[in-house]
Short mmCIF file of C-alpha atoms in Angstrom, two decimals:
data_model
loop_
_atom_site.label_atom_id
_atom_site.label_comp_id
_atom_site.label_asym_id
_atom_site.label_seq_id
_atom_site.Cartn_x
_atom_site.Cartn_y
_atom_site.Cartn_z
CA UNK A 1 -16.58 6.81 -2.21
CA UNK A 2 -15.34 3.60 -0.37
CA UNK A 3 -11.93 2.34 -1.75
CA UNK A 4 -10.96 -1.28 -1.15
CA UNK A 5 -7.82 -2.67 -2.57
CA UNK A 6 -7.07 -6.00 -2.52
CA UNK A 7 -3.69 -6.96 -2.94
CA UNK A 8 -2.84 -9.83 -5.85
CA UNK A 9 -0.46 -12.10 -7.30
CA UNK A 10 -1.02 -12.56 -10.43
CA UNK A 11 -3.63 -12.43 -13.16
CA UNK A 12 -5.73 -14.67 -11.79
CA UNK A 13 -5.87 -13.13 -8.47
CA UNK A 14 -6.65 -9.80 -10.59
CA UNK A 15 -9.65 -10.59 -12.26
CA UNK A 16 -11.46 -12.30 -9.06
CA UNK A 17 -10.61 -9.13 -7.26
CA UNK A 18 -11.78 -6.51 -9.85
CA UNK A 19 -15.10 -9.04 -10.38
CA UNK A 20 -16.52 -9.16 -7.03
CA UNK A 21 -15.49 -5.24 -6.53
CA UNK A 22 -12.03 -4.51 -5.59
CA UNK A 23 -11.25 -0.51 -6.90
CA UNK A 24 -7.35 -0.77 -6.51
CA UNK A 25 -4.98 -3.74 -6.79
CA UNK A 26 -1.64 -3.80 -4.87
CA UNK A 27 0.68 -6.03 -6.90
CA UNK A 28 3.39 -7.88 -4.98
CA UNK A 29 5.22 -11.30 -4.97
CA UNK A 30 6.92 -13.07 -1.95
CA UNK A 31 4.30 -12.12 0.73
CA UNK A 32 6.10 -14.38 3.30
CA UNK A 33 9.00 -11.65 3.28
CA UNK A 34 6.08 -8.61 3.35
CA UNK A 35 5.95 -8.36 0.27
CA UNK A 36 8.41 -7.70 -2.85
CA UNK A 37 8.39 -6.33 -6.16
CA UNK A 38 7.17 -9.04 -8.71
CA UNK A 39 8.64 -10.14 -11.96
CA UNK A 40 8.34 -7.63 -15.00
CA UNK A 41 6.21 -10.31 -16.91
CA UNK A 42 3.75 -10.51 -14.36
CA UNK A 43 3.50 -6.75 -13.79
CA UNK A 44 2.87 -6.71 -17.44
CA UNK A 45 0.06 -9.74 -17.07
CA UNK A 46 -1.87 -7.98 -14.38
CA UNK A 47 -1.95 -4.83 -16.30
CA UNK A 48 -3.04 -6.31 -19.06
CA UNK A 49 -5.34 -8.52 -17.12
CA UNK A 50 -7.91 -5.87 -15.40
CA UNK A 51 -8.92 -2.16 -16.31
CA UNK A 52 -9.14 -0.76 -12.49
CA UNK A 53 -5.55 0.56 -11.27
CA UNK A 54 -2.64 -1.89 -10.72
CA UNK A 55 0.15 -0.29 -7.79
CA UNK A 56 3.43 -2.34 -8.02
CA UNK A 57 5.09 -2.59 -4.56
CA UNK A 58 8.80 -1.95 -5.60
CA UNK A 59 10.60 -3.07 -2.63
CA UNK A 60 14.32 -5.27 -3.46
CA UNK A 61 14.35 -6.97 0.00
CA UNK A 62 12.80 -7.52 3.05
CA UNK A 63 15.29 -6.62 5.76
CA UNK A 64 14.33 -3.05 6.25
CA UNK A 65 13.40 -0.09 4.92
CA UNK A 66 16.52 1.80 5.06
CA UNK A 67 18.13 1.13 1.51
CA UNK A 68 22.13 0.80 0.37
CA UNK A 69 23.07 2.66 -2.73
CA UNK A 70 22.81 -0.55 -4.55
CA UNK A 71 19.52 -0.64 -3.46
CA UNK A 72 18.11 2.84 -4.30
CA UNK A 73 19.83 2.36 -7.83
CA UNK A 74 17.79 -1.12 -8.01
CA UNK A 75 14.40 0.08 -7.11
CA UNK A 76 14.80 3.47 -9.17
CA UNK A 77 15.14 1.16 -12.23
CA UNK A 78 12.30 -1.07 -11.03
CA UNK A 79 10.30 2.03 -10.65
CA UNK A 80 11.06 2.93 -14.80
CA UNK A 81 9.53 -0.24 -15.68
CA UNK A 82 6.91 -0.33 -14.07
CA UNK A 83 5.58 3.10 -15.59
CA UNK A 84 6.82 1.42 -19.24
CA UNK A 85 4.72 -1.43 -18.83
CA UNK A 86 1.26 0.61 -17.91
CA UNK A 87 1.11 0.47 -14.26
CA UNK A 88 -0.66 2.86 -12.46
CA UNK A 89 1.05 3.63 -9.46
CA UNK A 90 4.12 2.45 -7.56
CA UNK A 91 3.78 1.43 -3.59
CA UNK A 92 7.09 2.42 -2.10
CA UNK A 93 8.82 3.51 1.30
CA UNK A 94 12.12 4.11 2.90
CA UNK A 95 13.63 5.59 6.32
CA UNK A 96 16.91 7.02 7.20
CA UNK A 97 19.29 4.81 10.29
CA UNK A 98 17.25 7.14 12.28
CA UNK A 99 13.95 6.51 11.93
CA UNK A 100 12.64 9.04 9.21
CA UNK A 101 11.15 9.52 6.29
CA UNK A 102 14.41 9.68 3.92
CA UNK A 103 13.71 12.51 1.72
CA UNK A 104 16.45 12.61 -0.26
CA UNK A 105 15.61 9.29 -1.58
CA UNK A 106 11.65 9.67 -1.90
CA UNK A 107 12.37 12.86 -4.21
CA UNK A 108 14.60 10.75 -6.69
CA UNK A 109 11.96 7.94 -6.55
CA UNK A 110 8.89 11.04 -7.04
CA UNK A 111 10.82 12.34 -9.98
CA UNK A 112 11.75 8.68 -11.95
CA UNK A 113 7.83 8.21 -10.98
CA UNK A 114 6.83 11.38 -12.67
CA UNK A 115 2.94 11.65 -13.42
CA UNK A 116 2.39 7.86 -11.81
CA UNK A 117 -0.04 7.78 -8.21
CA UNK A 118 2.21 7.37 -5.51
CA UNK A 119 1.46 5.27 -1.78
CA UNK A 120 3.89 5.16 0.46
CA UNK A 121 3.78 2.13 2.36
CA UNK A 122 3.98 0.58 6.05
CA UNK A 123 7.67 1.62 6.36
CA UNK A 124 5.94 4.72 8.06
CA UNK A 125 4.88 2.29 10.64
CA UNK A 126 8.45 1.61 11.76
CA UNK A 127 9.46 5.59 11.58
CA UNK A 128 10.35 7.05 15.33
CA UNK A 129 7.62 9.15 15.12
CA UNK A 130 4.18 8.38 12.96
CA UNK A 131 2.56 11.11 12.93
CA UNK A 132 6.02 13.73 12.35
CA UNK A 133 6.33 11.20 9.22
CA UNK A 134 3.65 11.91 8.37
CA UNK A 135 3.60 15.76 7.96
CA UNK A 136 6.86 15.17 6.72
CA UNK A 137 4.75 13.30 3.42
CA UNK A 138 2.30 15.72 3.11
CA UNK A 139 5.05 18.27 1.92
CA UNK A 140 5.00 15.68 -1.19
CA UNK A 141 1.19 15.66 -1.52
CA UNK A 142 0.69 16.63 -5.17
CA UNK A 143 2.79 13.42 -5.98
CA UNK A 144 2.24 11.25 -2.92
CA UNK A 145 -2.07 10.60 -3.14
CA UNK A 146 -1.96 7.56 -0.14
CA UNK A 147 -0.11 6.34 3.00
CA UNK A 148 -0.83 2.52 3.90
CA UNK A 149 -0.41 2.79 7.85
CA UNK A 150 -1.70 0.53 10.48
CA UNK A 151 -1.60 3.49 12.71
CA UNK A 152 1.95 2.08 14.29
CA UNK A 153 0.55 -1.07 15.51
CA UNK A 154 0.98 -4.46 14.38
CA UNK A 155 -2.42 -4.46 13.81
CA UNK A 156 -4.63 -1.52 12.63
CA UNK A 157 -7.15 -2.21 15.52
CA UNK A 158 -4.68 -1.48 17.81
CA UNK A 159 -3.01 1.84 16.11
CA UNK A 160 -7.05 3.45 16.25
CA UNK A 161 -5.60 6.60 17.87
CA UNK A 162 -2.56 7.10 15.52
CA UNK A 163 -4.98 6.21 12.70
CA UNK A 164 -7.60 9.23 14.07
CA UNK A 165 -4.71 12.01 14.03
CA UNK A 166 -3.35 11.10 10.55
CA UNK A 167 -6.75 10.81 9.19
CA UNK A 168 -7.79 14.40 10.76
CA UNK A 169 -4.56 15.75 9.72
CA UNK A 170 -5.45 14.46 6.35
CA UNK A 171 -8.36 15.70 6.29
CA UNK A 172 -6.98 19.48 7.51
CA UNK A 173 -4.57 19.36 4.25
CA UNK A 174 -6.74 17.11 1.57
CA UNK A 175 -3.83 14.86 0.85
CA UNK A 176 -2.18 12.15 1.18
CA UNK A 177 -5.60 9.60 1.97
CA UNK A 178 -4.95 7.49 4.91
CA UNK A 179 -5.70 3.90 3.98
CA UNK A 180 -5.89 1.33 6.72
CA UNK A 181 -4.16 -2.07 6.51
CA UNK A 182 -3.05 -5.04 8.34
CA UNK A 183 -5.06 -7.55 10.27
CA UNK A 184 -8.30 -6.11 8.79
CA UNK A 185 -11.05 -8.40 7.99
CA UNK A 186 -14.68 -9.36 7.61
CA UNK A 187 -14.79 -10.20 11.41
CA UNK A 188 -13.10 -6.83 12.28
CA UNK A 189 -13.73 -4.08 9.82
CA UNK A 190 -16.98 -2.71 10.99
CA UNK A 191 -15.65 -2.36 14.26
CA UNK A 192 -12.46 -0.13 12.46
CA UNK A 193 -14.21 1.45 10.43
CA UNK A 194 -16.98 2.64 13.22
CA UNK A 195 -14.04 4.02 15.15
CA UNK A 196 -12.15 5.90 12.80
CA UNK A 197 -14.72 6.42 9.59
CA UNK A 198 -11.85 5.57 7.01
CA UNK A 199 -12.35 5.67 3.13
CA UNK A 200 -9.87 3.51 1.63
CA UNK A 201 -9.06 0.35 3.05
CA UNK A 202 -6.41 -2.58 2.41
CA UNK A 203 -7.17 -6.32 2.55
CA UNK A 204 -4.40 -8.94 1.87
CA UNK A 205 -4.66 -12.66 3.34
CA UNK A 206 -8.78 -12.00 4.94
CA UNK A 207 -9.93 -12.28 1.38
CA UNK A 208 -8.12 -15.39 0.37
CA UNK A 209 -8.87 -18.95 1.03
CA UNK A 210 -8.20 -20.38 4.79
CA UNK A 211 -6.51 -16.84 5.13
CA UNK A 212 -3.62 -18.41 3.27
CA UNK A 213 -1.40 -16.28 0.83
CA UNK A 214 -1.26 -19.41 -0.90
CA UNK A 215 -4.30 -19.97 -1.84
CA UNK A 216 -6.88 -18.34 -4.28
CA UNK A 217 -9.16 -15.18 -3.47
CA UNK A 218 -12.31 -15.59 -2.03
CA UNK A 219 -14.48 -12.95 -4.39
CA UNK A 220 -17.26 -13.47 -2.00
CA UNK A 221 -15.37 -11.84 0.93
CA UNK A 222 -14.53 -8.65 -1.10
CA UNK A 223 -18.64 -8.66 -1.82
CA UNK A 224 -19.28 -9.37 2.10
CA UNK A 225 -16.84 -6.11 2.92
CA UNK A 226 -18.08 -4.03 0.47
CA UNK A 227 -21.74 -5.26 2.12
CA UNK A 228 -20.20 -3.81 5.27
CA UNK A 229 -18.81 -0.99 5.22
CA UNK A 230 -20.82 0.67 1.82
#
């Protein structure tokens, strides 16, 4: 089955996505810094809101992905509420200084998580090596289901090679999915997905408006991607 997942900002966002076929929503606030974790009243609106699965990016900051102890204590908490207030999954990621996956961390954060789905995010995208980071998550597979990667590139187009070993060494171990994001769009995505034969992809400012965070969702683009690449 194709998986698209749309990420939202709120209720309203929510219900346009999961109407004109979204299967996942990523939940995040302050997309001009990458993306945050949003408010615990809004978490609890979206839930609320749809019936397909809500992942809650639980990220304190956008300066990088290697956390203080302040931090780590901030998104562990952040990562109880959200499973208290119904979410599905979390969307999380962090690195050591040197570039890799910071285990020590991602256990803590798999244990507080305990029983909810698990994608780690495009912090792998900034690791020293992509594809070491990525064995280095499939250790974690029974609680990590999804890496969001853009292959290493700014763009997915332009990580396609990165993109074809994770997905075969996904494919050699079952687990975690590969799901392609950043840059993808109506224009784009049959090309992608023609190269590299993906089955979960992630759409963020493509589906909205002028391309504009700001702006609503277009439900008609979700239908035209679907159209696409089903």
């Amino acid at each position: 089955m194709m998986l698209i997942e749309i990420i939202v900002q709120h209720a309203e966002d929510a219900k346009i996505a999961e109407e004109h076929g979204a299967n996942r929503l990523e939940l995040v606030t302050a997309m001009m810094e990458g993306g945050l974790t949003p408010s615990y009243g809004v978490i609890k609106d979206v839930v609320q809101a749809v019936s397909i699965p809500v992942h809650v990016m639980v990220r304190p900051h956008g300066y990088s992905f290697t956390y203080s102890e302040d931090d780590k204590r901030v998104i562990l908490e952040d990562v109880k509420v959200c499973k208290e207030l119904g979410a599905a999954g979390i969307v999380f990621g962090s690195l050591t200084e040197n570039g890799e996956i910071d285990e020590a961390f991602l256990k803590k954060v798999l244990k507080t998580a305990g029983g909810m789905k698990i994608t780690f995010h495009r912090a792998i995208d900034e690791a020293n090596d992509i594809i070491e980071a990525y064995k280095t998550l499939q250790k974690y597979s029974e609680s990590i289901q999804t890496v969001l990667t853009s292959g290493g590139a700014p763009k997915a187009l332009d990580g396609v090679e990165n993109l074809k070993a994770m997905l075969a060494l996904s494919s050699e171990m079952q687990s975690p999915a590969i799901m392609l994001g950043s840059g993808l769009s109506p224009d784009n995505i049959s090309e992608l997905h023609e190269k590299v034969h993906a089955t979960e992809y992630h759409f963020g400012s493509a589906v909205r408006v002028n391309g504009k965070f700001s702006e609503p969702i277009n439900g008609n683009t979700i239908k035209k991607i679907r159209e696409i690449i089903s």
